[in-house]
Tab-separated table of C-alpha atoms in Angstrom:
chain	number	residue	atom	x	y	z
A	11	UNK	CA	-100.076	55.941	4.793
A	12	UNK	CA	-101.027	54.922	1.259
A	13	UNK	CA	-97.425	56.489	0.394
A	14	UNK	CA	-95.846	54.397	3.083
A	15	UNK	CA	-97.473	51.216	1.796
A	16	UNK	CA	-96.212	52.050	-1.521
A	17	UNK	CA	-92.648	52.572	-0.522
A	18	UNK	CA	-92.910	49.346	1.430
A	19	UNK	CA	-94.195	47.503	-1.569
A	20	UNK	CA	-91.713	48.974	-3.853
A	21	UNK	CA	-88.800	47.743	-1.346
A	22	UNK	CA	-90.411	44.411	-1.215
A	23	UNK	CA	-90.485	44.167	-5.058
A	24	UNK	CA	-86.823	45.306	-5.136
A	25	UNK	CA	-85.673	42.715	-2.588
A	26	UNK	CA	-87.491	39.907	-4.560
A	27	UNK	CA	-85.736	41.161	-7.849
A	28	UNK	CA	-82.354	40.545	-5.955
A	29	UNK	CA	-83.292	37.726	-3.886
A	30	UNK	CA	-85.387	35.436	-6.133
A	31	UNK	CA	-82.416	35.455	-8.935
A	32	UNK	CA	-79.909	34.933	-6.111
A	33	UNK	CA	-81.929	32.139	-4.707
A	34	UNK	CA	-82.237	30.528	-8.230
A	35	UNK	CA	-78.665	30.946	-8.677
A	36	UNK	CA	-77.842	29.493	-5.353
A	37	UNK	CA	-80.132	26.455	-5.871
A	38	UNK	CA	-78.853	26.028	-9.275
A	39	UNK	CA	-75.281	26.064	-8.118
A	40	UNK	CA	-76.153	23.649	-5.326
A	41	UNK	CA	-77.777	21.394	-8.016
A	42	UNK	CA	-74.649	21.666	-10.323
A	43	UNK	CA	-72.488	21.015	-7.440
A	44	UNK	CA	-74.700	17.933	-6.395
A	45	UNK	CA	-74.498	16.704	-10.050
A	46	UNK	CA	-70.849	17.148	-10.209
A	47	UNK	CA	-70.241	15.728	-6.863
A	48	UNK	CA	-72.250	12.695	-7.792
A	49	UNK	CA	-69.823	12.069	-10.665
A	50	UNK	CA	-66.930	12.774	-8.311
A	51	UNK	CA	-67.760	10.306	-5.508
A	52	UNK	CA	-68.339	7.428	-8.163
A	53	UNK	CA	-65.963	4.667	-6.528
A	54	UNK	CA	-65.180	1.160	-7.110
A	55	UNK	CA	-67.096	-1.126	-4.773
A	56	UNK	CA	-65.220	-2.463	-1.955
A	57	UNK	CA	-66.995	-5.731	-1.739
A	58	UNK	CA	-65.402	-8.580	0.157
A	59	UNK	CA	-63.546	-11.843	-0.598
A	60	UNK	CA	-62.242	-15.211	0.368
A	61	UNK	CA	-58.874	-16.552	-0.922
A	62	UNK	CA	-58.039	-19.393	1.470
A	63	UNK	CA	-58.722	-23.069	0.542
A	64	UNK	CA	-62.104	-24.275	0.250
A	65	UNK	CA	-65.176	-22.466	1.588
A	66	UNK	CA	-65.017	-19.575	4.024
A	67	UNK	CA	-64.293	-21.290	7.257
A	68	UNK	CA	-65.607	-18.577	9.700
A	69	UNK	CA	-68.505	-16.440	9.858
A	70	UNK	CA	-67.595	-14.110	12.607
A	71	UNK	CA	-64.685	-11.754	12.648
A	72	UNK	CA	-61.295	-12.848	11.384
A	73	UNK	CA	-58.196	-13.235	13.310
A	74	UNK	CA	-56.902	-9.618	13.225
A	75	UNK	CA	-53.567	-10.366	15.224
A	76	UNK	CA	-50.368	-8.927	13.830
A	77	UNK	CA	-47.538	-11.608	14.016
A	78	UNK	CA	-43.838	-10.775	14.028
A	79	UNK	CA	-42.114	-12.857	11.255
A	80	UNK	CA	-38.450	-13.549	10.570
A	81	UNK	CA	-36.885	-14.816	7.352
A	82	UNK	CA	-34.882	-17.882	7.818
A	83	UNK	CA	-33.003	-20.450	6.035
A	84	UNK	CA	-31.178	-23.803	6.354
A	85	UNK	CA	-28.292	-25.980	5.246
A	86	UNK	CA	-30.790	-28.312	3.342
A	87	UNK	CA	-32.285	-25.162	1.603
A	88	UNK	CA	-28.806	-23.782	0.297
A	89	UNK	CA	-27.386	-27.316	-0.413
A	90	UNK	CA	-30.483	-27.983	-2.725
A	91	UNK	CA	-29.910	-24.770	-4.513
A	92	UNK	CA	-26.074	-25.551	-4.827
A	93	UNK	CA	-27.068	-28.966	-6.383
A	94	UNK	CA	-29.330	-27.386	-8.968
A	95	UNK	CA	-26.868	-24.741	-9.919
A	96	UNK	CA	-24.053	-27.340	-10.233
A	97	UNK	CA	-26.280	-29.088	-12.952
A	98	UNK	CA	-26.807	-26.028	-15.137
A	99	UNK	CA	-26.753	-26.940	-18.670
A	100	UNK	CA	-25.060	-24.213	-20.923
A	101	UNK	CA	-26.410	-23.270	-24.167
A	102	UNK	CA	-23.869	-21.102	-26.489
A	103	UNK	CA	-25.715	-17.897	-27.458
A	104	UNK	CA	-25.610	-16.562	-30.956
A	105	UNK	CA	-22.553	-14.601	-31.819
A	106	UNK	CA	-22.958	-10.867	-31.511
A	107	UNK	CA	-26.465	-11.348	-29.802
A	108	UNK	CA	-25.675	-9.610	-26.663
A	109	UNK	CA	-29.263	-9.420	-24.952
A	110	UNK	CA	-31.348	-9.071	-28.136
A	111	UNK	CA	-32.271	-12.800	-27.799
A	112	UNK	CA	-32.949	-12.664	-24.199
A	113	UNK	CA	-30.443	-13.269	-21.463
A	114	UNK	CA	-26.963	-13.689	-22.877
A	115	UNK	CA	-25.929	-17.436	-21.948
A	116	UNK	CA	-22.208	-16.387	-21.493
A	117	UNK	CA	-22.882	-13.594	-19.107
A	118	UNK	CA	-25.340	-16.033	-17.401
A	119	UNK	CA	-22.469	-18.406	-16.669
A	120	UNK	CA	-20.896	-15.600	-14.832
A	121	UNK	CA	-23.948	-14.843	-12.760
A	122	UNK	CA	-24.380	-18.690	-12.068
A	123	UNK	CA	-20.799	-18.883	-10.854
A	124	UNK	CA	-20.928	-15.972	-8.659
A	125	UNK	CA	-24.327	-17.329	-7.384
A	126	UNK	CA	-22.624	-20.794	-6.561
A	127	UNK	CA	-19.489	-19.727	-5.194
A	128	UNK	CA	-19.701	-16.070	-3.786
A	129	UNK	CA	-23.173	-15.131	-3.068
A	130	UNK	CA	-23.919	-15.693	0.607
A	131	UNK	CA	-27.556	-16.188	1.158
A	132	UNK	CA	-27.238	-16.353	4.903
A	133	UNK	CA	-25.857	-12.668	5.011
A	134	UNK	CA	-28.613	-11.613	2.580
A	135	UNK	CA	-31.166	-13.073	4.976
A	136	UNK	CA	-29.442	-10.926	7.643
A	137	UNK	CA	-29.984	-7.835	5.418
A	138	UNK	CA	-33.697	-8.659	4.815
A	139	UNK	CA	-34.310	-9.133	8.479
A	140	UNK	CA	-32.987	-5.760	9.253
A	141	UNK	CA	-36.376	-4.180	9.071
A	142	UNK	CA	-39.368	-5.501	11.107
A	143	UNK	CA	-41.375	-8.176	9.363
A	144	UNK	CA	-44.884	-9.113	10.046
A	145	UNK	CA	-47.775	-11.682	8.796
A	146	UNK	CA	-51.427	-10.996	9.374
A	147	UNK	CA	-54.455	-13.012	8.010
A	148	UNK	CA	-56.778	-11.017	5.588
A	149	UNK	CA	-59.537	-12.700	3.643
A	150	UNK	CA	-58.296	-16.129	4.474
A	151	UNK	CA	-54.481	-15.794	3.399
A	152	UNK	CA	-51.504	-14.538	5.219
A	153	UNK	CA	-50.166	-11.208	4.302
A	154	UNK	CA	-46.501	-10.233	4.642
A	155	UNK	CA	-45.384	-6.923	5.146
A	156	UNK	CA	-42.538	-4.702	6.655
A	157	UNK	CA	-43.317	-1.800	8.876
A	158	UNK	CA	-40.555	0.745	9.634
A	159	UNK	CA	-40.977	3.633	11.804
A	160	UNK	CA	-38.457	6.678	12.129
A	161	UNK	CA	-36.054	6.023	14.893
A	162	UNK	CA	-35.854	9.850	15.580
A	163	UNK	CA	-38.529	12.548	14.828
A	164	UNK	CA	-37.280	15.996	15.231
A	165	UNK	CA	-39.601	18.541	17.065
A	166	UNK	CA	-42.268	19.789	14.867
A	167	UNK	CA	-42.047	17.099	12.187
A	168	UNK	CA	-45.244	15.341	11.369
A	169	UNK	CA	-44.967	11.417	10.949
A	170	UNK	CA	-47.022	10.476	7.915
A	171	UNK	CA	-47.921	6.740	7.112
A	172	UNK	CA	-46.848	5.890	3.580
A	173	UNK	CA	-47.719	2.450	1.876
A	174	UNK	CA	-45.140	1.324	-0.865
A	175	UNK	CA	-46.380	-1.484	-3.331
A	176	UNK	CA	-44.150	-3.141	-5.579
A	177	UNK	CA	-44.882	-5.159	-8.912
A	178	UNK	CA	-43.605	-8.091	-10.829
A	179	UNK	CA	-40.814	-9.416	-11.021
A	180	UNK	CA	-39.800	-7.248	-8.013
A	181	UNK	CA	-40.644	-7.483	-4.340
A	182	UNK	CA	-40.622	-5.741	-1.145
A	183	UNK	CA	-36.843	-5.811	-1.374
A	184	UNK	CA	-37.037	-3.166	-3.947
A	185	UNK	CA	-37.702	-0.443	-1.303
A	186	UNK	CA	-34.748	-1.389	0.941
A	187	UNK	CA	-32.567	1.638	-0.360
A	188	UNK	CA	-35.317	4.195	-0.275
A	189	UNK	CA	-36.786	3.405	3.222
A	190	UNK	CA	-34.098	5.125	5.207
A	191	UNK	CA	-34.448	8.289	2.684
A	192	UNK	CA	-38.143	8.467	3.812
A	193	UNK	CA	-37.853	7.474	7.607
A	194	UNK	CA	-34.741	9.816	8.059
A	195	UNK	CA	-34.716	12.410	5.329
A	196	UNK	CA	-32.468	14.769	7.048
A	197	UNK	CA	-29.673	12.310	7.502
A	198	UNK	CA	-29.625	11.859	3.801
A	199	UNK	CA	-29.754	15.473	2.647
A	200	UNK	CA	-33.406	15.617	2.044
A	201	UNK	CA	-34.138	17.784	4.740
A	202	UNK	CA	-36.900	19.664	3.015
A	203	UNK	CA	-40.166	20.525	4.841
A	204	UNK	CA	-41.582	19.073	7.844
A	205	UNK	CA	-42.503	15.587	6.616
A	206	UNK	CA	-41.010	12.301	7.944
A	207	UNK	CA	-42.712	8.924	6.906
A	208	UNK	CA	-43.209	5.576	8.683
A	209	UNK	CA	-43.306	3.024	5.797
A	210	UNK	CA	-45.343	-0.182	5.070
A	211	UNK	CA	-44.298	-2.473	2.505
A	212	UNK	CA	-46.541	-5.376	1.895
A	213	UNK	CA	-45.953	-8.214	-0.603
A	214	UNK	CA	-48.662	-8.743	-3.035
A	215	UNK	CA	-50.388	-12.106	-2.229
A	216	UNK	CA	-48.853	-14.689	-4.360
A	217	UNK	CA	-45.504	-12.923	-4.208
A	218	UNK	CA	-42.776	-13.688	-1.909
A	219	UNK	CA	-43.638	-14.112	1.730
A	220	UNK	CA	-47.368	-13.430	1.256
A	221	UNK	CA	-49.517	-16.498	1.007
A	222	UNK	CA	-50.864	-17.182	-2.816
A	223	UNK	CA	-54.626	-17.087	-3.207
A	224	UNK	CA	-56.269	-20.448	-3.432
A	225	UNK	CA	-59.225	-19.249	-5.452
A	226	UNK	CA	-59.481	-17.827	-8.992
A	227	UNK	CA	-60.062	-14.067	-9.863
A	228	UNK	CA	-57.745	-12.534	-7.433
A	229	UNK	CA	-56.935	-9.307	-9.063
A	230	UNK	CA	-55.820	-5.587	-8.340
A	231	UNK	CA	-59.211	-4.631	-6.807
A	232	UNK	CA	-58.927	-7.688	-4.600
A	233	UNK	CA	-55.551	-6.477	-3.504
A	234	UNK	CA	-56.487	-2.760	-2.995
A	235	UNK	CA	-59.273	-3.955	-0.669
A	236	UNK	CA	-56.620	-6.188	1.288
A	237	UNK	CA	-54.224	-3.230	1.694
A	238	UNK	CA	-56.953	-0.890	2.731
A	239	UNK	CA	-57.712	-3.561	5.372
A	240	UNK	CA	-54.229	-3.774	6.252
A	241	UNK	CA	-53.705	-0.197	6.874
A	242	UNK	CA	-56.938	0.021	8.909
A	243	UNK	CA	-55.634	-2.849	10.942
A	244	UNK	CA	-52.500	-0.996	11.728
A	245	UNK	CA	-54.655	1.907	12.896
A	246	UNK	CA	-54.404	4.295	10.219
A	247	UNK	CA	-57.520	6.077	9.052
A	248	UNK	CA	-55.837	8.479	6.238
A	249	UNK	CA	-52.471	7.553	4.620
A	250	UNK	CA	-50.457	8.173	1.515
A	251	UNK	CA	-49.752	5.481	-1.076
A	252	UNK	CA	-47.252	4.859	-3.793
A	253	UNK	CA	-46.537	2.342	-6.467
A	254	UNK	CA	-44.926	1.204	-9.840
A	255	UNK	CA	-45.753	-1.401	-12.149
A	256	UNK	CA	-48.608	-3.449	-10.499
A	257	UNK	CA	-48.155	-1.485	-7.537
A	258	UNK	CA	-49.376	1.698	-9.654
A	259	UNK	CA	-52.459	-0.206	-10.679
A	260	UNK	CA	-53.175	-1.386	-7.142
A	261	UNK	CA	-52.706	2.083	-5.374
A	262	UNK	CA	-54.902	3.731	-8.146
A	263	UNK	CA	-57.440	1.222	-7.430
A	264	UNK	CA	-57.220	2.045	-3.810
A	265	UNK	CA	-57.766	5.769	-4.246
A	266	UNK	CA	-60.825	4.931	-6.651
A	267	UNK	CA	-62.217	2.579	-3.801
A	268	UNK	CA	-61.812	4.609	-0.634
A	269	UNK	CA	-60.738	8.045	-1.506
A	270	UNK	CA	-61.650	9.353	1.884
A	271	UNK	CA	-58.714	7.180	3.279
A	272	UNK	CA	-56.021	8.437	0.846
A	273	UNK	CA	-54.569	11.684	1.501
A	274	UNK	CA	-52.358	11.359	-1.825
A	275	UNK	CA	-51.459	8.887	-4.528
A	276	UNK	CA	-48.106	8.899	-6.130
A	277	UNK	CA	-47.069	6.675	-8.887
A	278	UNK	CA	-44.121	6.033	-11.117
A	279	UNK	CA	-46.043	4.473	-13.888
A	280	UNK	CA	-49.428	5.112	-15.532
A	281	UNK	CA	-51.416	2.511	-17.308
A	282	UNK	CA	-52.477	4.053	-20.609
A	283	UNK	CA	-56.246	4.294	-21.273
A	284	UNK	CA	-58.001	2.615	-24.214
A	285	UNK	CA	-57.287	4.023	-27.753
A	286	UNK	CA	-59.779	6.083	-29.491
A	287	UNK	CA	-60.142	7.974	-32.450
A	288	UNK	CA	-59.590	11.439	-30.651
A	289	UNK	CA	-56.436	9.904	-29.257
A	290	UNK	CA	-55.120	8.772	-32.612
A	291	UNK	CA	-55.349	12.168	-33.960
A	292	UNK	CA	-53.588	13.669	-31.156
A	293	UNK	CA	-50.967	11.209	-31.903
A	294	UNK	CA	-50.461	12.164	-35.463
A	295	UNK	CA	-50.765	15.952	-34.750
A	296	UNK	CA	-48.452	15.671	-31.721
A	297	UNK	CA	-45.557	14.727	-34.008
A	298	UNK	CA	-45.581	17.981	-35.798
A	299	UNK	CA	-47.394	20.428	-33.540
A	300	UNK	CA	-47.121	18.958	-29.933
A	301	UNK	CA	-48.423	22.132	-28.333
A	302	UNK	CA	-51.531	21.930	-30.333
A	303	UNK	CA	-52.439	18.706	-28.477
A	304	UNK	CA	-51.192	19.655	-25.007
A	305	UNK	CA	-47.767	17.832	-25.227
A	306	UNK	CA	-44.694	19.541	-23.943
A	307	UNK	CA	-41.408	19.385	-25.705
A	308	UNK	CA	-40.515	16.691	-23.367
A	309	UNK	CA	-43.395	14.700	-23.899
A	310	UNK	CA	-42.649	14.792	-27.721
A	311	UNK	CA	-39.099	13.756	-27.115
A	312	UNK	CA	-40.097	10.787	-25.118
A	313	UNK	CA	-43.065	9.592	-27.261
A	314	UNK	CA	-41.730	9.826	-30.701
A	315	UNK	CA	-40.878	8.305	-33.204
A	316	UNK	CA	-44.363	6.628	-32.212
A	317	UNK	CA	-44.023	3.443	-33.740
A	318	UNK	CA	-40.571	2.603	-32.601
A	319	UNK	CA	-41.165	3.616	-28.918
A	320	UNK	CA	-44.968	2.563	-28.467
A	321	UNK	CA	-45.355	-0.437	-30.754
A	322	UNK	CA	-42.041	-1.990	-31.920
A	323	UNK	CA	-40.342	-1.671	-28.326
A	324	UNK	CA	-43.584	-2.866	-26.628
A	325	UNK	CA	-43.833	-5.784	-28.825
A	326	UNK	CA	-40.189	-6.570	-28.035
A	327	UNK	CA	-40.746	-6.459	-24.277
A	328	UNK	CA	-44.187	-7.992	-23.920
A	329	UNK	CA	-43.754	-11.700	-25.083
A	330	UNK	CA	-43.661	-12.758	-21.294
A	331	UNK	CA	-47.086	-10.943	-20.933
A	332	UNK	CA	-49.091	-12.869	-23.423
A	333	UNK	CA	-47.697	-16.045	-21.709
A	334	UNK	CA	-48.330	-14.926	-17.948
A	335	UNK	CA	-51.870	-13.639	-19.195
A	336	UNK	CA	-52.997	-16.963	-20.585
A	337	UNK	CA	-51.092	-19.906	-19.564
A	338	UNK	CA	-48.875	-19.042	-16.571
A	339	UNK	CA	-48.741	-22.352	-14.808
A	340	UNK	CA	-47.023	-24.111	-18.027
A	341	UNK	CA	-44.048	-21.816	-18.117
A	342	UNK	CA	-44.091	-21.277	-14.463
A	343	UNK	CA	-43.248	-24.912	-13.589
A	344	UNK	CA	-40.115	-24.885	-15.488
A	345	UNK	CA	-38.877	-21.630	-13.609
A	346	UNK	CA	-39.988	-22.833	-10.368
A	347	UNK	CA	-37.670	-25.990	-10.865
A	348	UNK	CA	-34.694	-24.255	-12.054
A	349	UNK	CA	-33.033	-21.524	-10.328
A	350	UNK	CA	-30.958	-20.772	-13.325
A	351	UNK	CA	-34.006	-20.404	-15.539
A	352	UNK	CA	-35.763	-18.280	-12.887
A	353	UNK	CA	-32.722	-16.034	-12.695
A	354	UNK	CA	-32.477	-15.495	-16.474
A	355	UNK	CA	-36.231	-14.833	-16.697
A	356	UNK	CA	-36.263	-12.414	-13.915
A	357	UNK	CA	-32.946	-10.627	-14.362
A	358	UNK	CA	-33.364	-10.066	-18.153
A	359	UNK	CA	-36.400	-7.653	-17.185
A	360	UNK	CA	-33.888	-5.858	-14.725
A	361	UNK	CA	-31.716	-5.461	-17.670
A	362	UNK	CA	-34.119	-4.107	-20.528
A	363	UNK	CA	-36.581	-2.265	-18.370
A	364	UNK	CA	-33.807	-0.286	-16.841
A	365	UNK	CA	-32.550	0.914	-19.917
A	366	UNK	CA	-33.565	-0.261	-23.409
A	367	UNK	CA	-30.103	0.298	-24.757
A	368	UNK	CA	-28.964	-2.481	-22.534
A	369	UNK	CA	-30.147	-4.929	-24.994
A	370	UNK	CA	-27.018	-4.084	-26.959
A	371	UNK	CA	-24.571	-4.906	-24.360
A	372	UNK	CA	-23.286	-8.547	-23.481
A	373	UNK	CA	-23.685	-8.141	-19.862
A	374	UNK	CA	-27.195	-6.472	-20.262
A	375	UNK	CA	-25.812	-3.395	-18.221
A	376	UNK	CA	-27.201	-5.046	-15.151
A	377	UNK	CA	-23.886	-4.355	-12.917
A	378	UNK	CA	-23.878	-0.730	-14.145
A	379	UNK	CA	-27.144	-0.287	-11.981
A	380	UNK	CA	-27.208	-2.855	-9.505
A	381	UNK	CA	-24.846	-5.365	-7.675
A	382	UNK	CA	-25.157	-9.075	-8.248
A	383	UNK	CA	-25.802	-9.402	-4.627
A	384	UNK	CA	-28.972	-7.052	-4.780
A	385	UNK	CA	-30.328	-8.852	-8.052
A	386	UNK	CA	-29.895	-12.292	-6.816
A	387	UNK	CA	-31.432	-11.489	-3.313
A	388	UNK	CA	-34.700	-10.461	-5.282
A	389	UNK	CA	-34.368	-13.678	-7.154
A	390	UNK	CA	-33.881	-15.846	-4.078
A	391	UNK	CA	-37.202	-14.302	-2.474
A	392	UNK	CA	-38.937	-16.015	-5.462
A	393	UNK	CA	-36.871	-19.128	-5.219
A	394	UNK	CA	-37.097	-19.877	-1.539
A	395	UNK	CA	-40.725	-19.074	-1.493
A	396	UNK	CA	-41.778	-20.997	-4.778
A	397	UNK	CA	-43.837	-18.031	-5.635
A	398	UNK	CA	-42.836	-17.500	-9.268
A	399	UNK	CA	-45.923	-19.348	-10.578
A	400	UNK	CA	-48.451	-17.673	-8.257
A	401	UNK	CA	-46.869	-14.181	-9.111
A	402	UNK	CA	-47.183	-15.033	-12.960
A	403	UNK	CA	-50.952	-15.905	-12.430
A	404	UNK	CA	-51.671	-12.327	-11.278
A	405	UNK	CA	-51.424	-11.423	-15.157
A	406	UNK	CA	-54.043	-14.005	-15.864
A	407	UNK	CA	-56.497	-12.998	-13.232
A	408	UNK	CA	-56.091	-9.234	-14.265
A	409	UNK	CA	-56.074	-9.549	-18.077
A	410	UNK	CA	-58.771	-12.228	-18.435
A	411	UNK	CA	-61.323	-9.780	-17.055
A	412	UNK	CA	-59.664	-6.331	-18.466
A	413	UNK	CA	-57.700	-7.092	-21.410
A	414	UNK	CA	-56.372	-3.625	-21.971
A	415	UNK	CA	-56.409	-2.686	-18.132
A	416	UNK	CA	-58.811	0.169	-18.831
A	417	UNK	CA	-61.977	-1.044	-17.087
A	418	UNK	CA	-61.582	1.267	-14.037
A	419	UNK	CA	-60.554	4.374	-16.147
A	420	UNK	CA	-64.153	5.750	-16.127
A	421	UNK	CA	-63.754	6.139	-12.470
A	422	UNK	CA	-61.825	9.291	-11.944
A	423	UNK	CA	-58.914	9.397	-9.176
A	424	UNK	CA	-59.788	12.841	-7.458
A	425	UNK	CA	-57.332	12.430	-4.588
A	426	UNK	CA	-54.087	14.566	-4.818
A	427	UNK	CA	-51.829	12.777	-7.353
A	428	UNK	CA	-48.094	12.848	-7.994
A	429	UNK	CA	-46.550	11.232	-11.063
A	430	UNK	CA	-42.995	10.765	-11.400
A	431	UNK	CA	-42.151	10.107	-15.309
A	432	UNK	CA	-38.867	8.195	-15.525
A	433	UNK	CA	-37.132	8.564	-18.990
A	434	UNK	CA	-36.500	4.752	-19.551
A	435	UNK	CA	-40.026	3.748	-18.360
A	436	UNK	CA	-41.502	1.102	-20.755
A	437	UNK	CA	-44.254	3.637	-22.091
A	438	UNK	CA	-44.367	7.336	-21.499
A	439	UNK	CA	-47.773	8.794	-20.732
A	440	UNK	CA	-48.075	12.549	-21.361
A	441	UNK	CA	-49.760	14.636	-18.463
A	442	UNK	CA	-52.677	15.798	-20.719
A	443	UNK	CA	-53.429	11.941	-21.244
A	444	UNK	CA	-52.838	11.139	-17.572
A	445	UNK	CA	-55.507	13.704	-16.575
A	446	UNK	CA	-58.178	11.469	-18.282
A	447	UNK	CA	-58.054	9.268	-15.081
A	448	UNK	CA	-56.123	11.436	-12.593
A	449	UNK	CA	-58.248	14.603	-12.297
A	450	UNK	CA	-56.177	16.174	-9.358
A	451	UNK	CA	-52.510	16.070	-10.494
A	452	UNK	CA	-50.535	17.992	-7.897
A	453	UNK	CA	-47.321	17.290	-9.342
A	454	UNK	CA	-45.814	15.647	-12.509
A	455	UNK	CA	-42.255	15.276	-12.709
A	456	UNK	CA	-39.972	14.694	-15.915
A	457	UNK	CA	-37.339	12.497	-13.955
A	458	UNK	CA	-33.737	13.192	-15.299
A	459	UNK	CA	-32.826	9.419	-15.516
A	460	UNK	CA	-34.004	6.227	-14.589
A	461	UNK	CA	-36.424	3.322	-15.536
A	462	UNK	CA	-39.043	1.007	-14.395
A	463	UNK	CA	-37.384	-0.266	-11.148
A	464	UNK	CA	-37.338	3.388	-9.796
A	465	UNK	CA	-37.132	2.861	-5.996
A	466	UNK	CA	-34.384	0.165	-6.593
A	467	UNK	CA	-32.478	2.084	-9.269
A	468	UNK	CA	-32.825	5.673	-8.265
A	469	UNK	CA	-33.811	5.741	-4.653
A	470	UNK	CA	-32.913	9.257	-3.856
A	471	UNK	CA	-34.558	10.835	-6.979
A	472	UNK	CA	-37.901	9.065	-6.247
A	473	UNK	CA	-37.590	9.825	-2.379
A	474	UNK	CA	-37.236	13.565	-3.262
A	475	UNK	CA	-40.183	13.557	-5.421
A	476	UNK	CA	-42.339	11.822	-3.069
A	477	UNK	CA	-41.387	14.274	-0.357
A	478	UNK	CA	-41.979	17.252	-2.568
A	479	UNK	CA	-45.427	16.017	-3.517
A	480	UNK	CA	-46.470	15.241	-0.051
A	481	UNK	CA	-45.428	18.731	0.991
A	482	UNK	CA	-47.502	20.234	-1.709
A	483	UNK	CA	-50.440	18.286	-0.439
A	484	UNK	CA	-50.048	19.160	3.121
A	485	UNK	CA	-50.274	22.827	2.038
A	486	UNK	CA	-53.551	22.507	0.067
């Protein structure tokens, strides 16, 4: 019996020798997981808002109805436009200036002549109305969006909701060429995998047919919250989101705000984080030994010479930004009163942001990538809605609180993320730097061509990248 008790005691001690460290390891692992999860779960506070006129007018639930909407025009609207175009005052450009001083006035004459005598706004209104438009009231203002469902879903295909968000000086119209590629990929040679999308394209409040906020401080976080509410109102619990320009920041904020609702985030612009000593050292070393700081050969090609591509080019292209981030209403009132001024201001961005070398061309290269009908339709969305001033204010509201747009970079994006890096984008952000914010990059694609207005300029390339990204996410 004494021997048996000793054997049992030995077995017990042996079990303890294994179980105690195992338990400690388990508890330690759980503690580590909890600590890491705590960091991972840090989110932007969703909060709430009121952007209607005056004080909040209701204390109960907001009217959640979805109201069909149709874009309309009138003889009076078109006659007023023509009268203003007829009064265009021409200013001769500097000889040999091309687009280096801004919009070339000789080419502007051609655009105005086409606008006045050949552009058919009624026909373009029909084009705009080919997709279903809606309004719904969120936080006191009317939000405009289009909602396009696939006309046919092959057996076994899953339909995924996808929110597409534009930027400035674009609009929901930017997505008209990519929508059919996403809702019916097989028909357009994109028959890869089992994914078909239903697409929701809202207008940012203050842009186009979305009502402008009546209160100050309407920024990308408020927009992100409103678009989450929109998707929830449409019955979606989980969805994919995509954006460029301001759309990239808005959708990033959406992923930081409600990660449990975002199945995947795809962007074609990454807002660069605040500079640091380490970042400066990486920049200097990357010019000589890019592999040492995590740059690929393509990163180095797009990033250097650093001063030219990241300082001089940015200074040339960012004058508008300083105006809009400080005194948008002053410059905006002139643009809202002159269709020619508005067209020059907006279309100049569609030139140099599509390809920096277009500055050297007398026509700004505009018609090499877009038609005048497409470009003027986007301008008309701003003109007929008088929304240029409120769209410019968006810079003031965002930059006044966050001068380098890095306030939310400490909150990581942990949802699966896809990045499409277009070579003519205003700034290139290497994957190794993007990972500072986007912690779960599933795909990072060096796109072969294209610039800032990716969906408008290269819809097939962008659609293909979105589809391939979603396929990867669905397989996780």
